[in-house]
């Protein structure tokens, strides 16, 4: 059976990494083969690109430079990790994927979704998520969570340091993706208790996997 690609998306502090990890643990407990990755990152090359992208000591980065770096990390992740794992039938959980470039660079940096969409298609080699969890929180709530974290406001990375307007455009960009692709992108209220959310998300994915294996029989 072919693999299954689940992506987690949302603004800063939406709780997606926690949810991605809880989902991985739950699926593994039920005997599924799970591969976890993230963007930017996931591969050695991608993690090095991540260091450049998030370096808060770097000055202004041209939005297209930023976009191409995210795309470069993605191309590597797709070819080195995601596609081979999917080919072997694994469930791949990716903490951010192509939708993040649409929301952050397309809407946040105002490069425009159609240009980013075209470049995403090239960088992903046409690979699309089977299901996307969009954790929605007001940007103020997300930033507050980030400041309250161990690192605190002074430690915010290059993107987290952007002003609230930027993050609001990112949130709107994500929500319009959910409207555009309702069959793939599902919005969850990220302010809910983590354990409750995790149960709902894993239940949703388990049902999708069951339906799929029913169909393939
Ligand atoms: P993280 O918060 O999930 O670790 O992601 C790192 C940062 O990179 C986060 O601020 C979102 C940003 N990002 C983009 O701007 N475009 C992208 O395509 C991706 C994958 C992430």
mmCIF file of N, CA, C and O in Angstrom, residues 91-183:
data_model
loop_
_atom_site.group_PDB
_atom_site.id
_atom_site.type_symbol
_atom_site.label_atom_id
_atom_site.label_comp_id
_atom_site.label_asym_id
_atom_site.label_seq_id
_atom_site.Cartn_x
_atom_site.Cartn_y
_atom_site.Cartn_z
ATOM 1 N N UNK A 91 3.937 6.046 7.028
ATOM 2 C CA UNK A 91 3.192 7.287 7.265
ATOM 3 C C UNK A 91 4.249 8.346 7.544
ATOM 4 O O UNK A 91 5.061 8.193 8.459
ATOM 5 N N UNK A 92 4.266 9.365 6.728
ATOM 6 C CA UNK A 92 5.249 10.441 6.932
ATOM 7 C C UNK A 92 4.533 11.633 7.560
ATOM 8 O O UNK A 92 3.508 12.092 7.057
ATOM 9 N N UNK A 93 5.084 12.084 8.694
ATOM 10 C CA UNK A 93 4.540 13.273 9.353
ATOM 11 C C UNK A 93 5.536 14.396 9.140
ATOM 12 O O UNK A 93 6.699 14.284 9.532
ATOM 13 N N UNK A 94 5.091 15.457 8.500
ATOM 14 C CA UNK A 94 6.010 16.568 8.249
ATOM 15 C C UNK A 94 5.524 17.815 8.996
ATOM 16 O O UNK A 94 4.392 18.256 8.816
ATOM 17 N N UNK A 95 6.414 18.325 9.859
ATOM 18 C CA UNK A 95 6.139 19.529 10.639
ATOM 19 C C UNK A 95 6.426 20.721 9.714
ATOM 20 O O UNK A 95 7.570 21.098 9.564
ATOM 21 N N UNK A 96 5.411 21.198 9.078
ATOM 22 C CA UNK A 96 5.417 22.214 8.006
ATOM 23 C C UNK A 96 5.856 21.602 6.677
ATOM 24 O O UNK A 96 6.727 20.737 6.628
ATOM 25 N N UNK A 97 5.222 22.135 5.601
ATOM 26 C CA UNK A 97 5.570 21.680 4.244
ATOM 27 C C UNK A 97 5.233 22.832 3.289
ATOM 28 O O UNK A 97 5.306 24.007 3.705
ATOM 29 N N UNK A 98 4.851 22.496 2.073
ATOM 30 C CA UNK A 98 4.684 23.519 1.035
ATOM 31 C C UNK A 98 3.691 24.632 1.408
ATOM 32 O O UNK A 98 3.869 25.786 1.016
ATOM 33 N N UNK A 99 2.642 24.302 2.163
ATOM 34 C CA UNK A 99 1.663 25.333 2.551
ATOM 35 C C UNK A 99 2.327 26.458 3.338
ATOM 36 O O UNK A 99 1.862 27.599 3.306
ATOM 37 N N UNK A 100 3.400 26.126 4.070
ATOM 38 C CA UNK A 100 4.078 27.158 4.862
ATOM 39 C C UNK A 100 4.682 28.227 3.945
ATOM 40 O O UNK A 100 4.664 29.413 4.274
ATOM 41 N N UNK A 101 5.197 27.813 2.790
ATOM 42 C CA UNK A 101 5.751 28.811 1.861
ATOM 43 C C UNK A 101 4.640 29.668 1.268
ATOM 44 O O UNK A 101 4.819 30.863 1.033
ATOM 45 N N UNK A 102 3.475 29.042 1.024
ATOM 46 C CA UNK A 102 2.344 29.828 0.502
ATOM 47 C C UNK A 102 1.917 30.866 1.535
ATOM 48 O O UNK A 102 1.670 32.030 1.205
ATOM 49 N N UNK A 103 1.831 30.431 2.822
ATOM 50 C CA UNK A 103 1.354 31.345 3.862
ATOM 51 C C UNK A 103 2.419 32.383 4.234
ATOM 52 O O UNK A 103 2.129 33.580 4.294
ATOM 53 N N UNK A 104 3.665 31.928 4.487
ATOM 54 C CA UNK A 104 4.703 32.851 4.973
ATOM 55 C C UNK A 104 5.297 33.717 3.852
ATOM 56 O O UNK A 104 5.458 34.920 4.013
ATOM 57 N N UNK A 105 5.668 33.073 2.737
ATOM 58 C CA UNK A 105 6.298 33.868 1.686
ATOM 59 C C UNK A 105 5.233 34.442 0.727
ATOM 60 O O UNK A 105 5.315 35.608 0.348
ATOM 61 N N UNK A 106 4.239 33.609 0.390
ATOM 62 C CA UNK A 106 3.182 34.079 -0.519
ATOM 63 C C UNK A 106 2.379 35.211 0.094
ATOM 64 O O UNK A 106 2.243 36.287 -0.503
ATOM 65 N N UNK A 107 1.857 34.983 1.314
ATOM 66 C CA UNK A 107 1.008 35.997 1.960
ATOM 67 C C UNK A 107 1.817 36.912 2.879
ATOM 68 O O UNK A 107 1.720 38.130 2.793
ATOM 69 N N UNK A 108 2.622 36.322 3.779
ATOM 70 C CA UNK A 108 3.375 37.130 4.743
ATOM 71 C C UNK A 108 4.319 38.102 4.051
ATOM 72 O O UNK A 108 4.288 39.308 4.292
ATOM 73 N N UNK A 109 5.151 37.587 3.156
ATOM 74 C CA UNK A 109 6.115 38.438 2.435
ATOM 75 C C UNK A 109 5.511 39.070 1.189
ATOM 76 O O UNK A 109 6.206 39.756 0.437
ATOM 77 N N UNK A 110 4.278 38.712 0.910
ATOM 78 C CA UNK A 110 3.513 39.267 -0.221
ATOM 79 C C UNK A 110 4.162 38.999 -1.581
ATOM 80 O O UNK A 110 4.113 39.831 -2.481
ATOM 81 N N UNK A 111 4.768 37.812 -1.721
ATOM 82 C CA UNK A 111 5.312 37.414 -3.030
ATOM 83 C C UNK A 111 4.151 37.006 -3.946
ATOM 84 O O UNK A 111 4.242 37.070 -5.156
ATOM 85 N N UNK A 112 3.060 36.575 -3.322
ATOM 86 C CA UNK A 112 1.876 36.182 -4.101
ATOM 87 C C UNK A 112 1.774 34.677 -4.207
ATOM 88 O O UNK A 112 2.747 34.018 -4.583
ATOM 89 N N UNK A 113 0.585 34.132 -3.871
ATOM 90 C CA UNK A 113 0.416 32.678 -3.831
ATOM 91 C C UNK A 113 0.672 31.976 -5.164
ATOM 92 O O UNK A 113 1.220 30.882 -5.189
ATOM 93 N N UNK A 114 0.312 32.615 -6.296
ATOM 94 C CA UNK A 114 0.424 31.852 -7.546
ATOM 95 C C UNK A 114 1.895 31.609 -7.923
ATOM 96 O O UNK A 114 2.241 30.526 -8.395
ATOM 97 N N UNK A 115 2.746 32.607 -7.666
ATOM 98 C CA UNK A 115 4.171 32.397 -7.958
ATOM 99 C C UNK A 115 4.756 31.306 -7.059
ATOM 100 O O UNK A 115 5.516 30.447 -7.477
ATOM 101 N N UNK A 116 4.369 31.374 -5.769
ATOM 102 C CA UNK A 116 4.905 30.393 -4.819
ATOM 103 C C UNK A 116 4.374 28.999 -5.159
ATOM 104 O O UNK A 116 5.117 28.010 -5.091
ATOM 105 N N UNK A 117 3.130 28.932 -5.562
ATOM 106 C CA UNK A 117 2.523 27.634 -5.893
ATOM 107 C C UNK A 117 3.295 26.947 -7.022
ATOM 108 O O UNK A 117 3.587 25.751 -6.959
ATOM 109 N N UNK A 118 3.636 27.748 -8.029
ATOM 110 C CA UNK A 118 4.358 27.192 -9.176
ATOM 111 C C UNK A 118 5.732 26.652 -8.748
ATOM 112 O O UNK A 118 6.140 25.555 -9.133
ATOM 113 N N UNK A 119 6.418 27.432 -7.923
ATOM 114 C CA UNK A 119 7.756 27.017 -7.486
ATOM 115 C C UNK A 119 7.664 25.825 -6.520
ATOM 116 O O UNK A 119 8.513 24.926 -6.539
ATOM 117 N N UNK A 120 6.614 25.808 -5.708
ATOM 118 C CA UNK A 120 6.387 24.663 -4.815
ATOM 119 C C UNK A 120 6.241 23.367 -5.608
ATOM 120 O O UNK A 120 6.733 22.321 -5.209
ATOM 121 N N UNK A 121 5.526 23.480 -6.723
ATOM 122 C CA UNK A 121 5.292 22.283 -7.538
ATOM 123 C C UNK A 121 6.627 21.702 -8.015
ATOM 124 O O UNK A 121 6.828 20.495 -8.066
ATOM 125 N N UNK A 122 7.549 22.589 -8.347
ATOM 126 C CA UNK A 122 8.871 22.135 -8.795
ATOM 127 C C UNK A 122 9.639 21.535 -7.610
ATOM 128 O O UNK A 122 10.184 20.437 -7.684
ATOM 129 N N UNK A 123 9.634 22.246 -6.473
ATOM 130 C CA UNK A 123 10.435 21.820 -5.314
ATOM 131 C C UNK A 123 9.931 20.514 -4.688
ATOM 132 O O UNK A 123 10.706 19.782 -4.077
ATOM 133 N N UNK A 124 8.623 20.241 -4.825
ATOM 134 C CA UNK A 124 8.069 19.029 -4.206
ATOM 135 C C UNK A 124 8.060 17.858 -5.188
ATOM 136 O O UNK A 124 7.618 16.765 -4.828
ATOM 137 N N UNK A 125 8.451 18.094 -6.423
ATOM 138 C CA UNK A 125 8.375 17.067 -7.473
ATOM 139 C C UNK A 125 6.930 16.563 -7.562
ATOM 140 O O UNK A 125 6.683 15.383 -7.798
ATOM 141 N N UNK A 126 5.988 17.460 -7.285
ATOM 142 C CA UNK A 126 4.561 17.108 -7.382
ATOM 143 C C UNK A 126 4.005 16.362 -6.183
ATOM 144 O O UNK A 126 2.839 15.967 -6.189
ATOM 145 N N UNK A 127 4.806 16.168 -5.154
ATOM 146 C CA UNK A 127 4.315 15.443 -3.959
ATOM 147 C C UNK A 127 3.378 16.348 -3.161
ATOM 148 O O UNK A 127 3.724 17.482 -2.831
ATOM 149 N N UNK A 128 2.195 15.828 -2.862
ATOM 150 C CA UNK A 128 1.225 16.616 -2.087
ATOM 151 C C UNK A 128 0.808 15.861 -0.839
ATOM 152 O O UNK A 128 0.737 14.629 -0.855
ATOM 153 N N UNK A 129 0.513 16.585 0.233
ATOM 154 C CA UNK A 129 0.053 15.899 1.442
ATOM 155 C C UNK A 129 -1.296 15.213 1.203
ATOM 156 O O UNK A 129 -2.105 15.702 0.422
ATOM 157 N N UNK A 130 -1.498 14.085 1.876
ATOM 158 C CA UNK A 130 -2.819 13.446 1.840
ATOM 159 C C UNK A 130 -3.754 14.182 2.790
ATOM 160 O O UNK A 130 -4.966 14.207 2.590
ATOM 161 N N UNK A 131 -3.180 14.738 3.846
ATOM 162 C CA UNK A 131 -4.007 15.401 4.854
ATOM 163 C C UNK A 131 -3.161 16.442 5.575
ATOM 164 O O UNK A 131 -1.991 16.202 5.887
ATOM 165 N N UNK A 132 -3.754 17.602 5.827
ATOM 166 C CA UNK A 132 -3.031 18.685 6.502
ATOM 167 C C UNK A 132 -3.814 19.166 7.714
ATOM 168 O O UNK A 132 -4.991 19.515 7.601
ATOM 169 N N UNK A 133 -3.150 19.147 8.858
ATOM 170 C CA UNK A 133 -3.735 19.664 10.096
ATOM 171 C C UNK A 133 -3.308 21.121 10.222
ATOM 172 O O UNK A 133 -2.120 21.412 10.323
ATOM 173 N N UNK A 134 -4.280 22.021 10.193
ATOM 174 C CA UNK A 134 -3.972 23.446 10.378
ATOM 175 C C UNK A 134 -4.433 23.854 11.772
ATOM 176 O O UNK A 134 -5.632 23.869 12.066
ATOM 177 N N UNK A 135 -3.458 24.125 12.628
ATOM 178 C CA UNK A 135 -3.788 24.528 14.002
ATOM 179 C C UNK A 135 -3.906 26.038 14.029
ATOM 180 O O UNK A 135 -2.911 26.753 13.808
ATOM 181 N N UNK A 136 -5.105 26.499 14.252
ATOM 182 C CA UNK A 136 -5.349 27.941 14.184
ATOM 183 C C UNK A 136 -5.399 28.565 15.575
ATOM 184 O O UNK A 136 -6.160 28.107 16.431
ATOM 185 N N UNK A 137 -4.548 29.577 15.774
ATOM 186 C CA UNK A 137 -4.611 30.372 17.016
ATOM 187 C C UNK A 137 -4.458 31.846 16.640
ATOM 188 O O UNK A 137 -3.796 32.163 15.650
ATOM 189 N N UNK A 138 -5.073 32.746 17.415
ATOM 190 C CA UNK A 138 -4.819 34.165 17.160
ATOM 191 C C UNK A 138 -3.315 34.430 17.296
ATOM 192 O O UNK A 138 -2.661 33.839 18.171
ATOM 193 N N UNK A 139 -2.776 35.308 16.434
ATOM 194 C CA UNK A 139 -1.313 35.494 16.433
ATOM 195 C C UNK A 139 -0.795 35.973 17.790
ATOM 196 O O UNK A 139 0.293 35.594 18.205
ATOM 197 N N UNK A 140 -1.614 36.766 18.491
ATOM 198 C CA UNK A 140 -1.163 37.267 19.806
ATOM 199 C C UNK A 140 -0.984 36.099 20.784
ATOM 200 O O UNK A 140 -0.033 36.088 21.575
ATOM 201 N N UNK A 141 -1.892 35.132 20.695
ATOM 202 C CA UNK A 141 -1.811 33.960 21.584
ATOM 203 C C UNK A 141 -0.545 33.158 21.267
ATOM 204 O O UNK A 141 0.209 32.759 22.163
ATOM 205 N N UNK A 142 -0.280 32.969 19.987
ATOM 206 C CA UNK A 142 0.901 32.209 19.576
ATOM 207 C C UNK A 142 2.189 32.890 20.014
ATOM 208 O O UNK A 142 3.104 32.251 20.533
ATOM 209 N N UNK A 143 2.256 34.210 19.813
ATOM 210 C CA UNK A 143 3.477 34.931 20.178
ATOM 211 C C UNK A 143 3.663 34.944 21.691
ATOM 212 O O UNK A 143 4.777 34.861 22.188
ATOM 213 N N UNK A 144 2.563 35.039 22.393
ATOM 214 C CA UNK A 144 2.603 35.008 23.860
ATOM 215 C C UNK A 144 3.181 33.671 24.335
ATOM 216 O O UNK A 144 4.039 33.615 25.219
ATOM 217 N N UNK A 145 2.734 32.583 23.695
ATOM 218 C CA UNK A 145 3.261 31.248 24.050
ATOM 219 C C UNK A 145 4.765 31.194 23.801
ATOM 220 O O UNK A 145 5.516 30.615 24.567
ATOM 221 N N UNK A 146 5.186 31.792 22.675
ATOM 222 C CA UNK A 146 6.621 31.771 22.332
ATOM 223 C C UNK A 146 7.437 32.541 23.364
ATOM 224 O O UNK A 146 8.488 32.108 23.790
ATOM 225 N N UNK A 147 6.916 33.715 23.768
ATOM 226 C CA UNK A 147 7.661 34.535 24.736
ATOM 227 C C UNK A 147 7.723 33.862 26.089
ATOM 228 O O UNK A 147 8.690 34.026 26.831
ATOM 229 N N UNK A 148 6.666 33.104 26.402
ATOM 230 C CA UNK A 148 6.621 32.443 27.708
ATOM 231 C C UNK A 148 7.512 31.200 27.729
ATOM 232 O O UNK A 148 7.833 30.678 28.791
ATOM 233 N N UNK A 149 7.923 30.750 26.535
ATOM 234 C CA UNK A 149 8.746 29.530 26.458
ATOM 235 C C UNK A 149 10.117 29.742 27.073
ATOM 236 O O UNK A 149 10.484 30.863 27.426
ATOM 237 N N UNK A 150 10.852 28.660 27.135
ATOM 238 C CA UNK A 150 12.164 28.694 27.784
ATOM 239 C C UNK A 150 13.055 29.794 27.196
ATOM 240 O O UNK A 150 13.738 30.528 27.905
ATOM 241 N N UNK A 151 12.996 29.948 25.859
ATOM 242 C CA UNK A 151 13.886 30.902 25.200
ATOM 243 C C UNK A 151 13.484 32.355 25.470
ATOM 244 O O UNK A 151 14.340 33.212 25.665
ATOM 245 N N UNK A 152 12.183 32.611 25.480
ATOM 246 C CA UNK A 152 11.719 33.974 25.737
ATOM 247 C C UNK A 152 11.875 34.884 24.535
ATOM 248 O O UNK A 152 12.436 34.500 23.506
ATOM 249 N N UNK A 153 11.356 36.108 24.669
ATOM 250 C CA UNK A 153 11.293 37.032 23.533
ATOM 251 C C UNK A 153 12.666 37.350 22.940
ATOM 252 O O UNK A 153 12.818 37.451 21.722
ATOM 253 N N UNK A 154 13.682 37.480 23.786
ATOM 254 C CA UNK A 154 15.011 37.864 23.306
ATOM 255 C C UNK A 154 15.597 36.810 22.373
ATOM 256 O O UNK A 154 16.458 37.108 21.548
ATOM 257 N N UNK A 155 15.131 35.594 22.505
ATOM 258 C CA UNK A 155 15.686 34.486 21.722
ATOM 259 C C UNK A 155 14.919 34.211 20.434
ATOM 260 O O UNK A 155 15.210 33.243 19.756
ATOM 261 N N UNK A 156 13.939 35.049 20.129
ATOM 262 C CA UNK A 156 13.145 34.788 18.923
ATOM 263 C C UNK A 156 14.012 34.747 17.676
ATOM 264 O O UNK A 156 14.945 35.545 17.539
ATOM 265 N N UNK A 157 13.685 33.814 16.747
ATOM 266 C CA UNK A 157 14.493 33.710 15.535
ATOM 267 C C UNK A 157 14.094 34.786 14.522
ATOM 268 O O UNK A 157 13.205 35.607 14.773
ATOM 269 N N UNK A 158 14.751 34.752 13.352
ATOM 270 C CA UNK A 158 14.585 35.826 12.362
ATOM 271 C C UNK A 158 13.120 36.006 11.941
ATOM 272 O O UNK A 158 12.660 37.128 11.736
ATOM 273 N N UNK A 159 12.400 34.893 11.806
ATOM 274 C CA UNK A 159 11.006 34.992 11.339
ATOM 275 C C UNK A 159 10.069 35.369 12.500
ATOM 276 O O UNK A 159 9.179 36.202 12.350
ATOM 277 N N UNK A 160 10.335 34.776 13.666
ATOM 278 C CA UNK A 160 9.474 35.084 14.824
ATOM 279 C C UNK A 160 9.533 36.567 15.177
ATOM 280 O O UNK A 160 8.606 37.112 15.757
ATOM 281 N N UNK A 161 10.651 37.218 14.824
ATOM 282 C CA UNK A 161 10.818 38.638 15.155
ATOM 283 C C UNK A 161 10.001 39.580 14.278
ATOM 284 O O UNK A 161 9.967 40.778 14.533
ATOM 285 N N UNK A 162 9.406 39.053 13.221
ATOM 286 C CA UNK A 162 8.599 39.922 12.345
ATOM 287 C C UNK A 162 7.432 40.521 13.127
ATOM 288 O O UNK A 162 6.954 39.935 14.107
ATOM 289 N N UNK A 163 6.931 41.670 12.636
ATOM 290 C CA UNK A 163 5.846 42.355 13.358
ATOM 291 C C UNK A 163 4.517 41.576 13.255
ATOM 292 O O UNK A 163 4.369 40.687 12.412
ATOM 293 N N UNK A 164 3.574 41.962 14.110
ATOM 294 C CA UNK A 164 2.297 41.237 14.173
ATOM 295 C C UNK A 164 1.553 41.236 12.838
ATOM 296 O O UNK A 164 0.896 40.256 12.497
ATOM 297 N N UNK A 165 1.672 42.329 12.071
ATOM 298 C CA UNK A 165 0.980 42.393 10.770
ATOM 299 C C UNK A 165 1.427 41.264 9.850
ATOM 300 O O UNK A 165 0.632 40.674 9.134
ATOM 301 N N UNK A 166 2.726 40.996 9.872
ATOM 302 C CA UNK A 166 3.263 39.912 9.057
ATOM 303 C C UNK A 166 2.609 38.588 9.478
ATOM 304 O O UNK A 166 2.092 37.839 8.652
ATOM 305 N N UNK A 167 2.601 38.335 10.779
ATOM 306 C CA UNK A 167 2.031 37.074 11.275
ATOM 307 C C UNK A 167 0.521 36.997 11.026
ATOM 308 O O UNK A 167 -0.015 35.912 10.794
ATOM 309 N N UNK A 168 -0.142 38.160 11.043
ATOM 310 C CA UNK A 168 -1.585 38.160 10.741
ATOM 311 C C UNK A 168 -1.813 37.796 9.271
ATOM 312 O O UNK A 168 -2.750 37.060 8.944
ATOM 313 N N UNK A 169 -0.958 38.285 8.384
ATOM 314 C CA UNK A 169 -1.103 37.915 6.965
ATOM 315 C C UNK A 169 -0.857 36.414 6.781
ATOM 316 O O UNK A 169 -1.524 35.759 5.987
ATOM 317 N N UNK A 170 0.103 35.878 7.554
ATOM 318 C CA UNK A 170 0.389 34.433 7.476
ATOM 319 C C UNK A 170 -0.864 33.651 7.909
ATOM 320 O O UNK A 170 -1.287 32.710 7.233
ATOM 321 N N UNK A 171 -1.463 34.077 9.018
ATOM 322 C CA UNK A 171 -2.652 33.369 9.509
ATOM 323 C C UNK A 171 -3.769 33.414 8.460
ATOM 324 O O UNK A 171 -4.399 32.387 8.169
ATOM 325 N N UNK A 172 -3.992 34.594 7.888
ATOM 326 C CA UNK A 172 -5.032 34.723 6.857
ATOM 327 C C UNK A 172 -4.702 33.848 5.652
ATOM 328 O O UNK A 172 -5.577 33.239 5.058
ATOM 329 N N UNK A 173 -3.425 33.804 5.291
ATOM 330 C CA UNK A 173 -2.996 32.972 4.164
ATOM 331 C C UNK A 173 -3.323 31.507 4.414
ATOM 332 O O UNK A 173 -3.854 30.811 3.544
ATOM 333 N N UNK A 174 -3.025 31.053 5.619
ATOM 334 C CA UNK A 174 -3.341 29.655 5.980
ATOM 335 C C UNK A 174 -4.851 29.412 5.912
ATOM 336 O O UNK A 174 -5.308 28.393 5.382
ATOM 337 N N UNK A 175 -5.635 30.335 6.474
ATOM 338 C CA UNK A 175 -7.086 30.125 6.501
ATOM 339 C C UNK A 175 -7.666 30.127 5.084
ATOM 340 O O UNK A 175 -8.598 29.362 4.796
ATOM 341 N N UNK A 176 -7.070 30.919 4.183
ATOM 342 C CA UNK A 176 -7.615 30.883 2.828
ATOM 343 C C UNK A 176 -7.235 29.575 2.123
ATOM 344 O O UNK A 176 -7.985 29.084 1.285
ATOM 345 N N UNK A 177 -6.103 28.978 2.511
ATOM 346 C CA UNK A 177 -5.755 27.657 1.950
ATOM 347 C C UNK A 177 -6.781 26.609 2.379
ATOM 348 O O UNK A 177 -7.160 25.733 1.610
ATOM 349 N N UNK A 178 -7.211 26.707 3.637
ATOM 350 C CA UNK A 178 -8.217 25.759 4.144
ATOM 351 C C UNK A 178 -9.530 25.905 3.374
ATOM 352 O O UNK A 178 -10.226 24.919 3.121
ATOM 353 N N UNK A 179 -9.834 27.138 2.967
ATOM 354 C CA UNK A 179 -11.067 27.349 2.181
ATOM 355 C C UNK A 179 -10.899 26.822 0.767
ATOM 356 O O UNK A 179 -11.819 26.282 0.176
ATOM 357 N N UNK A 180 -9.698 26.992 0.249
ATOM 358 C CA UNK A 180 -9.436 26.567 -1.131
ATOM 359 C C UNK A 180 -9.358 25.045 -1.263
ATOM 360 O O UNK A 180 -9.767 24.480 -2.277
ATOM 361 N N UNK A 181 -8.815 24.395 -0.243
ATOM 362 C CA UNK A 181 -8.647 22.931 -0.314
ATOM 363 C C UNK A 181 -9.326 22.240 0.876
ATOM 364 O O UNK A 181 -8.650 21.585 1.681
ATOM 365 N N UNK A 182 -10.664 22.369 0.984
ATOM 366 C CA UNK A 182 -11.341 21.849 2.184
ATOM 367 C C UNK A 182 -11.225 20.326 2.315
ATOM 368 O O UNK A 182 -11.317 19.786 3.413
ATOM 369 N N UNK A 183 -11.010 19.643 1.202
ATOM 370 C CA UNK A 183 -10.919 18.166 1.265
ATOM 371 C C UNK A 183 -9.571 17.718 1.820
ATOM 372 O O UNK A 183 -9.423 16.585 2.254
#
